[in-house]
JSON list of C-alpha atoms and ligand atoms in Angstrom, two decimals:
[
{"chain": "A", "resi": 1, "resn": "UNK", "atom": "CA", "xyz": [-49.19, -50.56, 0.58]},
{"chain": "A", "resi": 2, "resn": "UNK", "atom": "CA", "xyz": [-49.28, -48.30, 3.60]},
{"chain": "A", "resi": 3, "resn": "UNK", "atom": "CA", "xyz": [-46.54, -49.32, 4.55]},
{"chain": "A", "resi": 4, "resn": "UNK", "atom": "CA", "xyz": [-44.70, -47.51, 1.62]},
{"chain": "A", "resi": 5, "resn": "UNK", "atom": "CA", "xyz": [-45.03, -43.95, 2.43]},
{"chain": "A", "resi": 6, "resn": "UNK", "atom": "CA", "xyz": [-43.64, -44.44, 6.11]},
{"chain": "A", "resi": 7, "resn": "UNK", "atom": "CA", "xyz": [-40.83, -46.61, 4.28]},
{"chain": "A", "resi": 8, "resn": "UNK", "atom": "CA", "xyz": [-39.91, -43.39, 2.29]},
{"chain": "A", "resi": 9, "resn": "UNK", "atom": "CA", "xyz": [-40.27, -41.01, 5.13]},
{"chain": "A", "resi": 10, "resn": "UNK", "atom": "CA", "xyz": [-37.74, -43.58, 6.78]},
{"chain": "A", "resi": 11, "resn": "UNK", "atom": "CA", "xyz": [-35.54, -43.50, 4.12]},
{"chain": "A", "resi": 12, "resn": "UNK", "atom": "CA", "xyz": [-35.78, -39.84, 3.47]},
{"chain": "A", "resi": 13, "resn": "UNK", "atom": "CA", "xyz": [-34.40, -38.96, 7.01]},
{"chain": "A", "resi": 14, "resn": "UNK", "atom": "CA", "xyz": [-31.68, -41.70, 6.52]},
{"chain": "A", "resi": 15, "resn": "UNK", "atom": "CA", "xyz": [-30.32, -39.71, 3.73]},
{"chain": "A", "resi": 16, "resn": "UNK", "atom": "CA", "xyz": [-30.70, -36.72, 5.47]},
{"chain": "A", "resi": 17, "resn": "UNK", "atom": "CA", "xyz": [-28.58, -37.94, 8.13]},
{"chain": "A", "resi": 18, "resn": "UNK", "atom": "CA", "xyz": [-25.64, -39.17, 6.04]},
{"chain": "A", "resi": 19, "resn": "UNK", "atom": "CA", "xyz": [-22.89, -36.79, 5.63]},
{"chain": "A", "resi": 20, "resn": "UNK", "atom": "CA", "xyz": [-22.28, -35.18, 1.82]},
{"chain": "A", "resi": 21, "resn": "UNK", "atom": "CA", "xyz": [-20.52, -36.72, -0.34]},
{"chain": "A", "resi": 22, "resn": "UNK", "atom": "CA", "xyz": [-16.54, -35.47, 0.02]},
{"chain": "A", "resi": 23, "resn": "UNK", "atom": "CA", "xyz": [-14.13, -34.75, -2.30]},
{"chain": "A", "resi": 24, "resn": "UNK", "atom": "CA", "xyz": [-11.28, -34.40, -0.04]},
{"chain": "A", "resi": 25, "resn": "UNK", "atom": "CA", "xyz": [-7.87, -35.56, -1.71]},
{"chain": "A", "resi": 26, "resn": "UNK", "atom": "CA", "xyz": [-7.68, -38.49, 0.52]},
{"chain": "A", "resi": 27, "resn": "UNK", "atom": "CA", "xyz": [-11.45, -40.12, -0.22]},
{"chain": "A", "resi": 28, "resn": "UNK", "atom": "CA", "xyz": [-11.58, -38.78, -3.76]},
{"chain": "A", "resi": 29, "resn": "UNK", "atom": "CA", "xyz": [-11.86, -42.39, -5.72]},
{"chain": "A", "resi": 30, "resn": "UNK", "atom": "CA", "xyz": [-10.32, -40.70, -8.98]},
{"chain": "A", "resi": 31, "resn": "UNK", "atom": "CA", "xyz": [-7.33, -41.25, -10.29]},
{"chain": "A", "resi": 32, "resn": "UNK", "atom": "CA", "xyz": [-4.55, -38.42, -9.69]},
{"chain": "A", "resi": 33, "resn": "UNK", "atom": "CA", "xyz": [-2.41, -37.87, -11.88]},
{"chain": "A", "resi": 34, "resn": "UNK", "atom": "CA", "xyz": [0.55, -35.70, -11.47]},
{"chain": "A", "resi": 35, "resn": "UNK", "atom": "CA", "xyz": [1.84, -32.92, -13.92]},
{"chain": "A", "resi": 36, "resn": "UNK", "atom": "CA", "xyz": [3.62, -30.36, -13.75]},
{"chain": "A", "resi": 37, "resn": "UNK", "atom": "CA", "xyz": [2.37, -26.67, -13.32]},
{"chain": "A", "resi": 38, "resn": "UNK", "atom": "CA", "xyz": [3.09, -25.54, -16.94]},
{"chain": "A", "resi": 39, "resn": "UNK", "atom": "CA", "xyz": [1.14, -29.03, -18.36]},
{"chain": "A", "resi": 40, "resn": "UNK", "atom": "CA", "xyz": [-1.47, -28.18, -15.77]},
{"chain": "A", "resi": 41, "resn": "UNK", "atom": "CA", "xyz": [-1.74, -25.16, -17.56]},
{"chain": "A", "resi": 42, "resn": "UNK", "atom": "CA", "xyz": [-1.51, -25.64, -20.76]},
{"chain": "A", "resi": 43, "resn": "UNK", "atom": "CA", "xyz": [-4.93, -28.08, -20.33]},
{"chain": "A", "resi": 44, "resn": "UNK", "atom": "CA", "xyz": [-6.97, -26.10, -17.96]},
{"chain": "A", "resi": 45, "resn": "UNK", "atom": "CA", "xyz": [-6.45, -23.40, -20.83]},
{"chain": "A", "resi": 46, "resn": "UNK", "atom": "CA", "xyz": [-7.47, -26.04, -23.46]},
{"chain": "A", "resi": 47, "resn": "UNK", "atom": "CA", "xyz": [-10.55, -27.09, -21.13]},
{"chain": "A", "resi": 48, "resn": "UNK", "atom": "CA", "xyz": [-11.88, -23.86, -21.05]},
{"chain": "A", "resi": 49, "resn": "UNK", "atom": "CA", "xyz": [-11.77, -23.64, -24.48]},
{"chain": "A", "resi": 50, "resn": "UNK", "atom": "CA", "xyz": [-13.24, -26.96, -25.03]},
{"chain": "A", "resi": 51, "resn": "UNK", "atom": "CA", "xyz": [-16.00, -25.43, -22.53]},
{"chain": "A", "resi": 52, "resn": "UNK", "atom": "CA", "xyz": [-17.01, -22.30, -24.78]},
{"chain": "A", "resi": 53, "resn": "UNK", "atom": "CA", "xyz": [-16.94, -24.60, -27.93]},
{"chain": "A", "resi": 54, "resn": "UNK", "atom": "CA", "xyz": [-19.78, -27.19, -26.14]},
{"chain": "A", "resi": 55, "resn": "UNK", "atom": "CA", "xyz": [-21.31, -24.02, -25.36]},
{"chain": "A", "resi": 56, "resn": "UNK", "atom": "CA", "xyz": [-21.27, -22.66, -29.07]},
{"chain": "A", "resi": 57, "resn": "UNK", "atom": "CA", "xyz": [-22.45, -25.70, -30.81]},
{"chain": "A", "resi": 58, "resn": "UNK", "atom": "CA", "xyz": [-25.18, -26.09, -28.66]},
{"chain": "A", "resi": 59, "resn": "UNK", "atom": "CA", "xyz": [-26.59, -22.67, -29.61]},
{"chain": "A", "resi": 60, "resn": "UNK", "atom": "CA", "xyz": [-26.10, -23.20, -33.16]},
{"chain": "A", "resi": 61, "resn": "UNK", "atom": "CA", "xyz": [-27.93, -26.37, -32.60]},
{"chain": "A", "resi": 62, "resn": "UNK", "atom": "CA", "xyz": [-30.97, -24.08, -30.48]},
{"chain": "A", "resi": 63, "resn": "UNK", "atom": "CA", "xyz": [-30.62, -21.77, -33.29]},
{"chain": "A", "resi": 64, "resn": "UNK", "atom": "CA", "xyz": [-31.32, -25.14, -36.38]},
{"chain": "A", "resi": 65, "resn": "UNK", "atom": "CA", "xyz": [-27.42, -24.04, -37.74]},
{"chain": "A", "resi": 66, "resn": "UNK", "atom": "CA", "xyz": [-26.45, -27.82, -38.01]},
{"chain": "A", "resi": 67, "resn": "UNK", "atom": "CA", "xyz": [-23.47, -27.13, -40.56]},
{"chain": "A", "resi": 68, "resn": "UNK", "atom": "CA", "xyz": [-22.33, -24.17, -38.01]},
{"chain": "A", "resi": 69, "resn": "UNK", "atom": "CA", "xyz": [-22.63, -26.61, -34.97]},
{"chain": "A", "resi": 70, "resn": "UNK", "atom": "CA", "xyz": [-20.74, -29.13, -37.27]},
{"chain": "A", "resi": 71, "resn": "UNK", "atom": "CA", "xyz": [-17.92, -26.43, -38.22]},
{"chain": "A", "resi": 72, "resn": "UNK", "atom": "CA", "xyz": [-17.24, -25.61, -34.71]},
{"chain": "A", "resi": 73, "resn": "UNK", "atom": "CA", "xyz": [-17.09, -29.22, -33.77]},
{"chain": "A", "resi": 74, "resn": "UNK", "atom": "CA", "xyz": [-14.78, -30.34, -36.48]},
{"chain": "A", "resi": 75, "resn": "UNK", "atom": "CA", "xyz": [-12.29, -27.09, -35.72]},
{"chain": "A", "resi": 76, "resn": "UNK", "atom": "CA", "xyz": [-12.75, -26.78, -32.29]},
{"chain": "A", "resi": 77, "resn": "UNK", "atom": "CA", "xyz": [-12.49, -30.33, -30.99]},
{"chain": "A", "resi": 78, "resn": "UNK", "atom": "CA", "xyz": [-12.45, -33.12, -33.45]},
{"chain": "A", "resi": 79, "resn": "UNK", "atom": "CA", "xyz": [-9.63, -34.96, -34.91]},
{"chain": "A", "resi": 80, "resn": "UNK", "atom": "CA", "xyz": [-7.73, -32.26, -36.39]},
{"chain": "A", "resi": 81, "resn": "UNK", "atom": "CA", "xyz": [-7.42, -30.46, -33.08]},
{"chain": "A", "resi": 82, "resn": "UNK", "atom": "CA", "xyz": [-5.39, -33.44, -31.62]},
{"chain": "A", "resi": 83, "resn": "UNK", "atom": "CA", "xyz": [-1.95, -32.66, -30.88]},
{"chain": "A", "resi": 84, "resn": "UNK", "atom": "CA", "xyz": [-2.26, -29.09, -30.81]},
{"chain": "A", "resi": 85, "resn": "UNK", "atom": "CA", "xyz": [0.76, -28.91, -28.24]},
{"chain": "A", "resi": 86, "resn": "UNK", "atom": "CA", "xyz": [3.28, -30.85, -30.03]},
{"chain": "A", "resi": 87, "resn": "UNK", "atom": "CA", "xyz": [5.46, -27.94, -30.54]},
{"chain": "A", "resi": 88, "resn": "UNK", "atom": "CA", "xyz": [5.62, -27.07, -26.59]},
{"chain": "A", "resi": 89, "resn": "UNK", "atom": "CA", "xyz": [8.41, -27.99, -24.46]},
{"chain": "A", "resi": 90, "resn": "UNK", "atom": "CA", "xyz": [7.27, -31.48, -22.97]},
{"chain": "A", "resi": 91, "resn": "UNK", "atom": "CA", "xyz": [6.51, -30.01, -19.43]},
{"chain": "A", "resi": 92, "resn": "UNK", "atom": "CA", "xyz": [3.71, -27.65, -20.82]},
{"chain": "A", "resi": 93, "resn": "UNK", "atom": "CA", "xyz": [2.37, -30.97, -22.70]},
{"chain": "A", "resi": 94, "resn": "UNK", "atom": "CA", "xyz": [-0.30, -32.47, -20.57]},
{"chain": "A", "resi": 95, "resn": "UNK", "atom": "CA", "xyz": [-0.26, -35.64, -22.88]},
{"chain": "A", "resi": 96, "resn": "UNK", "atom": "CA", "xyz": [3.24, -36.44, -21.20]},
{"chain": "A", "resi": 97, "resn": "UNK", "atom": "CA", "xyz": [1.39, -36.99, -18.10]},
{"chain": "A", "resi": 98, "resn": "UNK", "atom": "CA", "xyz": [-1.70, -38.71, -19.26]},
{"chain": "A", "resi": 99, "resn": "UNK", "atom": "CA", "xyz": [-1.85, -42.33, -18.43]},
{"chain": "A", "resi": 100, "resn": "UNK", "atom": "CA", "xyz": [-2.53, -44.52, -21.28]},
{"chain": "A", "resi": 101, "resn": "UNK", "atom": "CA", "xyz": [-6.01, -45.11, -20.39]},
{"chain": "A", "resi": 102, "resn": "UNK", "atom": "CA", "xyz": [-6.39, -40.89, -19.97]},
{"chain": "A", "resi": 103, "resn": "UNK", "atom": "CA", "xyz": [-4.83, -40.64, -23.22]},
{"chain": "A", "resi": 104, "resn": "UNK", "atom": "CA", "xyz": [-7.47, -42.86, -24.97]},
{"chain": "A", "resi": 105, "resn": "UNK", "atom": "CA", "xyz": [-10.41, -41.04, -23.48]},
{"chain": "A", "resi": 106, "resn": "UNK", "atom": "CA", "xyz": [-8.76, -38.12, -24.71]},
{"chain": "A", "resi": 107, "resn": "UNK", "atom": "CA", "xyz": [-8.82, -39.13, -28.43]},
{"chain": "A", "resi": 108, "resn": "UNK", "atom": "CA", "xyz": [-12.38, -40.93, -28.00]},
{"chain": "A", "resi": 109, "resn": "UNK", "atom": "CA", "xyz": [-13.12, -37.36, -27.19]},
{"chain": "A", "resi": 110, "resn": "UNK", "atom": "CA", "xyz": [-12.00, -36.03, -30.77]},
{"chain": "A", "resi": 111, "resn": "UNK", "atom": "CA", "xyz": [-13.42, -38.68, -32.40]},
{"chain": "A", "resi": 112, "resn": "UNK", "atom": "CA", "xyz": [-16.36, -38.42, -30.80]},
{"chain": "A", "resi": 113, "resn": "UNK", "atom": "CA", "xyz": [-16.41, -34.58, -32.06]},
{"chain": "A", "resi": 114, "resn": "UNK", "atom": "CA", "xyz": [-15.78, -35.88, -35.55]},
{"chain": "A", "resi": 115, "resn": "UNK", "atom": "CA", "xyz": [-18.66, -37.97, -35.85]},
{"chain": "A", "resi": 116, "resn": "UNK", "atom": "CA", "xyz": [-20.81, -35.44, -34.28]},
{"chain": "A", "resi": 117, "resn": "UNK", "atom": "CA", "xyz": [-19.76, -33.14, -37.09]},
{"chain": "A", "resi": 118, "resn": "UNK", "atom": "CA", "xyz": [-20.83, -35.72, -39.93]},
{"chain": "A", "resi": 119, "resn": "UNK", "atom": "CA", "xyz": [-23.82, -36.73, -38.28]},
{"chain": "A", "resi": 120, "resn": "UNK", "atom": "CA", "xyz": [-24.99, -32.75, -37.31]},
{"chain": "A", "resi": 121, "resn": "UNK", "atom": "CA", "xyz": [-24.77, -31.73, -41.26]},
{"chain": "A", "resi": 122, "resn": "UNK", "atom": "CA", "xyz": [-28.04, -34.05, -41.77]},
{"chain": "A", "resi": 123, "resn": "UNK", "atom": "CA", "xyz": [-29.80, -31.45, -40.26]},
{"chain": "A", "resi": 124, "resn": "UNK", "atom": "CA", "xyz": [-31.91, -34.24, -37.40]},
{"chain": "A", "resi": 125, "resn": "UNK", "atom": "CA", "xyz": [-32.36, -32.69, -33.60]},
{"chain": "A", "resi": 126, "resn": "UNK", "atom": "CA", "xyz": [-32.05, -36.37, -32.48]},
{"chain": "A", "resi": 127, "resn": "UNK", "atom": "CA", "xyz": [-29.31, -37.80, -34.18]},
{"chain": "A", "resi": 128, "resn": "UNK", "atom": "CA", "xyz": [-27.38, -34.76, -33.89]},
{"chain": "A", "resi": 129, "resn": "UNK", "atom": "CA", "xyz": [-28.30, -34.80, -29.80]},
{"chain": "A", "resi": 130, "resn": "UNK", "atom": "CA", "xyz": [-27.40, -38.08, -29.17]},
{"chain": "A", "resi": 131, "resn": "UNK", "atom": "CA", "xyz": [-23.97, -37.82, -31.23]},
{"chain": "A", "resi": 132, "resn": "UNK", "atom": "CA", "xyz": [-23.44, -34.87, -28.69]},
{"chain": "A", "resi": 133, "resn": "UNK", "atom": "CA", "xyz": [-24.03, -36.79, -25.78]},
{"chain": "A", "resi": 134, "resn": "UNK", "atom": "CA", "xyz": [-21.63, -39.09, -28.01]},
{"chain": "A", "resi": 135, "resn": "UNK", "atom": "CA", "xyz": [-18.73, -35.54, -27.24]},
{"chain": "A", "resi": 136, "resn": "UNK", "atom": "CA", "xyz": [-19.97, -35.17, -23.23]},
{"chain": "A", "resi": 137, "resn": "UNK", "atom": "CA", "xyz": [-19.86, -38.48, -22.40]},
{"chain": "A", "resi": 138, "resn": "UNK", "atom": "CA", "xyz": [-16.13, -38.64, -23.23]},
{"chain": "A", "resi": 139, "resn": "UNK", "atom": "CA", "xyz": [-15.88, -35.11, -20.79]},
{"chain": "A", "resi": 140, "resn": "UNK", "atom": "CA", "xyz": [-17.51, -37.03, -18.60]},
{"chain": "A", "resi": 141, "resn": "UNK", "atom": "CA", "xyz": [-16.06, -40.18, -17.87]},
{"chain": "A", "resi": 142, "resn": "UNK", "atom": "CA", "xyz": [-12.30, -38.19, -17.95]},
{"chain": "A", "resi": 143, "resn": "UNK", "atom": "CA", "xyz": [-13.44, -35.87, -14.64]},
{"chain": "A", "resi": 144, "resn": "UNK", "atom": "CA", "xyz": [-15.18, -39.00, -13.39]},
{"chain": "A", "resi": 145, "resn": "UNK", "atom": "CA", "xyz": [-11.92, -41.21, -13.88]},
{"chain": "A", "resi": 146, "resn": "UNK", "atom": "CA", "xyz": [-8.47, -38.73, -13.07]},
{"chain": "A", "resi": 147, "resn": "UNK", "atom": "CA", "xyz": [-7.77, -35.62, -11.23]},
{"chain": "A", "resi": 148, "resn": "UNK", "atom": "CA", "xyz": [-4.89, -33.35, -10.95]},
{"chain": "A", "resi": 149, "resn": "UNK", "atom": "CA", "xyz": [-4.54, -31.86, -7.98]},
{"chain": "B", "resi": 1, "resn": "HEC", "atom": "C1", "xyz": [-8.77, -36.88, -21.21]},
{"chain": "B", "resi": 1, "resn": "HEC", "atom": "C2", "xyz": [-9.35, -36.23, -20.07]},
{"chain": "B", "resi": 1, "resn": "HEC", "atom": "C3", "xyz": [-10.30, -35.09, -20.23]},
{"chain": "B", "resi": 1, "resn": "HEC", "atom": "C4", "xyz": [-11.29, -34.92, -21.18]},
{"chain": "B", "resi": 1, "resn": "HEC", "atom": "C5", "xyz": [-11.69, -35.84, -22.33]},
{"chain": "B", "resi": 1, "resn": "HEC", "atom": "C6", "xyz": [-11.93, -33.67, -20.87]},
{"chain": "B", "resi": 1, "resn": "HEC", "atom": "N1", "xyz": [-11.34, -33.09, -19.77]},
{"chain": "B", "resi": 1, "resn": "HEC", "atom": "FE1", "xyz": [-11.87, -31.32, -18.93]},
{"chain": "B", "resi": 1, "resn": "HEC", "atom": "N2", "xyz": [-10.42, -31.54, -17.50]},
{"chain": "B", "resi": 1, "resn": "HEC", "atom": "C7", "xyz": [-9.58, -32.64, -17.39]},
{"chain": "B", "resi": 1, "resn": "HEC", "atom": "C8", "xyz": [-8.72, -32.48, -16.23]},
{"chain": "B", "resi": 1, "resn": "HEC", "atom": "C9", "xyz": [-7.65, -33.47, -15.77]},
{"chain": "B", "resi": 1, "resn": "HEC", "atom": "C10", "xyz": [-9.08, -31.24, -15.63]},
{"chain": "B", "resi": 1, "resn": "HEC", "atom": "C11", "xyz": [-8.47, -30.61, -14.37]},
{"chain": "B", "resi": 1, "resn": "HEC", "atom": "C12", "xyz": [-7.30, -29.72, -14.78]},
{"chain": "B", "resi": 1, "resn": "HEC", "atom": "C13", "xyz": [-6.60, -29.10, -13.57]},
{"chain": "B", "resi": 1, "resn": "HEC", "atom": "O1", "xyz": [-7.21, -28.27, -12.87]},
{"chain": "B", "resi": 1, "resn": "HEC", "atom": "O2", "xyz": [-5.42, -29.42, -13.37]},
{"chain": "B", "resi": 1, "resn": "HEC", "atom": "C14", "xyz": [-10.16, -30.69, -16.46]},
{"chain": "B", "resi": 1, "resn": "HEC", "atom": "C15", "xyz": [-10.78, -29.48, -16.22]},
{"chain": "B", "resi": 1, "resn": "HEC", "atom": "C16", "xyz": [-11.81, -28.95, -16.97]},
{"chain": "B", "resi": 1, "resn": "HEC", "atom": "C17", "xyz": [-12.42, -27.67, -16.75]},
{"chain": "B", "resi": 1, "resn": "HEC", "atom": "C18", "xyz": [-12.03, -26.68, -15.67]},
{"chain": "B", "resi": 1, "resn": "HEC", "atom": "C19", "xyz": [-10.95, -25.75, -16.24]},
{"chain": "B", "resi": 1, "resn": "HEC", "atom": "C20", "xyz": [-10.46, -24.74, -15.19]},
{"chain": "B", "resi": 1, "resn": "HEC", "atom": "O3", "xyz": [-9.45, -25.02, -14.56]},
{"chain": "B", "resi": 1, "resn": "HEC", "atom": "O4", "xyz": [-11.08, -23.72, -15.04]},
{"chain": "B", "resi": 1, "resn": "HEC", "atom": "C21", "xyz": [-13.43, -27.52, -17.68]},
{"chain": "B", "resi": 1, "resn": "HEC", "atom": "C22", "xyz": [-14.37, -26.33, -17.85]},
{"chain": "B", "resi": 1, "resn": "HEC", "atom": "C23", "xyz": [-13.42, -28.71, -18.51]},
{"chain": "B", "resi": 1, "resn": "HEC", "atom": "N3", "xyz": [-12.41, -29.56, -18.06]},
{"chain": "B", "resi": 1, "resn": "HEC", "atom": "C24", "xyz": [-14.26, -28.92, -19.58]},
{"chain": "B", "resi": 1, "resn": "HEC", "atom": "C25", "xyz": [-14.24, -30.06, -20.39]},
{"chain": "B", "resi": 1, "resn": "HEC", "atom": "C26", "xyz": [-15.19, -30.31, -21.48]},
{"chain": "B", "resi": 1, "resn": "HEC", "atom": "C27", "xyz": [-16.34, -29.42, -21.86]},
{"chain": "B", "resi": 1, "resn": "HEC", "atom": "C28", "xyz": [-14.82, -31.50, -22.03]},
{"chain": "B", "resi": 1, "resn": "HEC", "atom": "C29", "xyz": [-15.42, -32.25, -23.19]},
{"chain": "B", "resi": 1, "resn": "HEC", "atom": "C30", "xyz": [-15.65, -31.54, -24.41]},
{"chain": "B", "resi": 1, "resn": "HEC", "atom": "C31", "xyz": [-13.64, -31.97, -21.30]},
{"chain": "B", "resi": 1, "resn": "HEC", "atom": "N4", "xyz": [-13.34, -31.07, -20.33]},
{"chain": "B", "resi": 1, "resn": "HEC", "atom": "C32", "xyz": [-12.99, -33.15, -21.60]},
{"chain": "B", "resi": 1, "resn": "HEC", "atom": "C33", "xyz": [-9.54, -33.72, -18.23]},
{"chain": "B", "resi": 1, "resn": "HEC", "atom": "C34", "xyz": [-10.35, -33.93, -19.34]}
]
């Protein structure tokens, strides 16, 4: 047992030591994937959407407005906001870029915001909090996975 706290001291200034974690291009274990500026664009736009949307539902979760957090879900990212730059000329459509595997995170993403939206109109803090981690997760594991520049 006394051995233990000298153990974590130990391992404490062994951390310390190590350098920070890097993100430089070259180490960077995502995936890049190359677009083109306009595509780049168009999804950084899209993403900072997304962004203020997360941001919105959570509030009108904070606030008990399940059918509001639902609404903005459903409108903002769920399945009818897929394809919502079909009409633009194919180098302002990040989709043209997207691996296949991208792609599919990318709709799990929707769906993921359509299921929150059924499940947050029952009105229950946990089932509608875990269907949102259900929305993140998907955020998550794309910007863990690819990178574009
Ligand atoms: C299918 C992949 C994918 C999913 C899903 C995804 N993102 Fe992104 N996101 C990206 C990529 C790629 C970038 C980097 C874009 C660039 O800079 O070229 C990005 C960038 C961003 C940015 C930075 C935008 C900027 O340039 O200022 C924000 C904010 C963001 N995402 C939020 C979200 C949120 C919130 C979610 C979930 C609701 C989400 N994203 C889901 C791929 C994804």
């Amino acid at each position: 047992m006394k051995q233990l706290p000298a153990l974590s001291v130990f391992i404490a200034l062994f951390c310390a030591v190590l350098p920070a974690p890097t993100f430089a291009a070259d180490t960077d274990p995502r995936q890049f994937v190359e677009m083109a500026p306009e595509a780049r664009a168009t999804l950084r736009a899209e993403m900072l959407d997304n962004q203020l949307a997360l941001h919105q539902i959570i509030g009108a979760l904070a606030e008990g407005k399940y059918a509001e957090a639902a609404a903005i879900a459903e409108k903002e990212l769920g399945i009818g906001a897929m394809g919502k730059h079909r009409k633009l000329p194919s180098n302002a459509r990040p989709g043209m870029y997207m691996t296949d595997e991208m792609h599919a995170i990318g709709r799990a993403s929707h769906v993921a915001a359509s299921d929150f939206a059924k499940v947050a109109t029952a009105g229950n803090p946990a089932t509608a909090l875990n269907a949102l981690q259900g929305i993140t997760g998907t955020c998550v594991a794309c910007h863990r996975s690819y990178r574009t520049q």
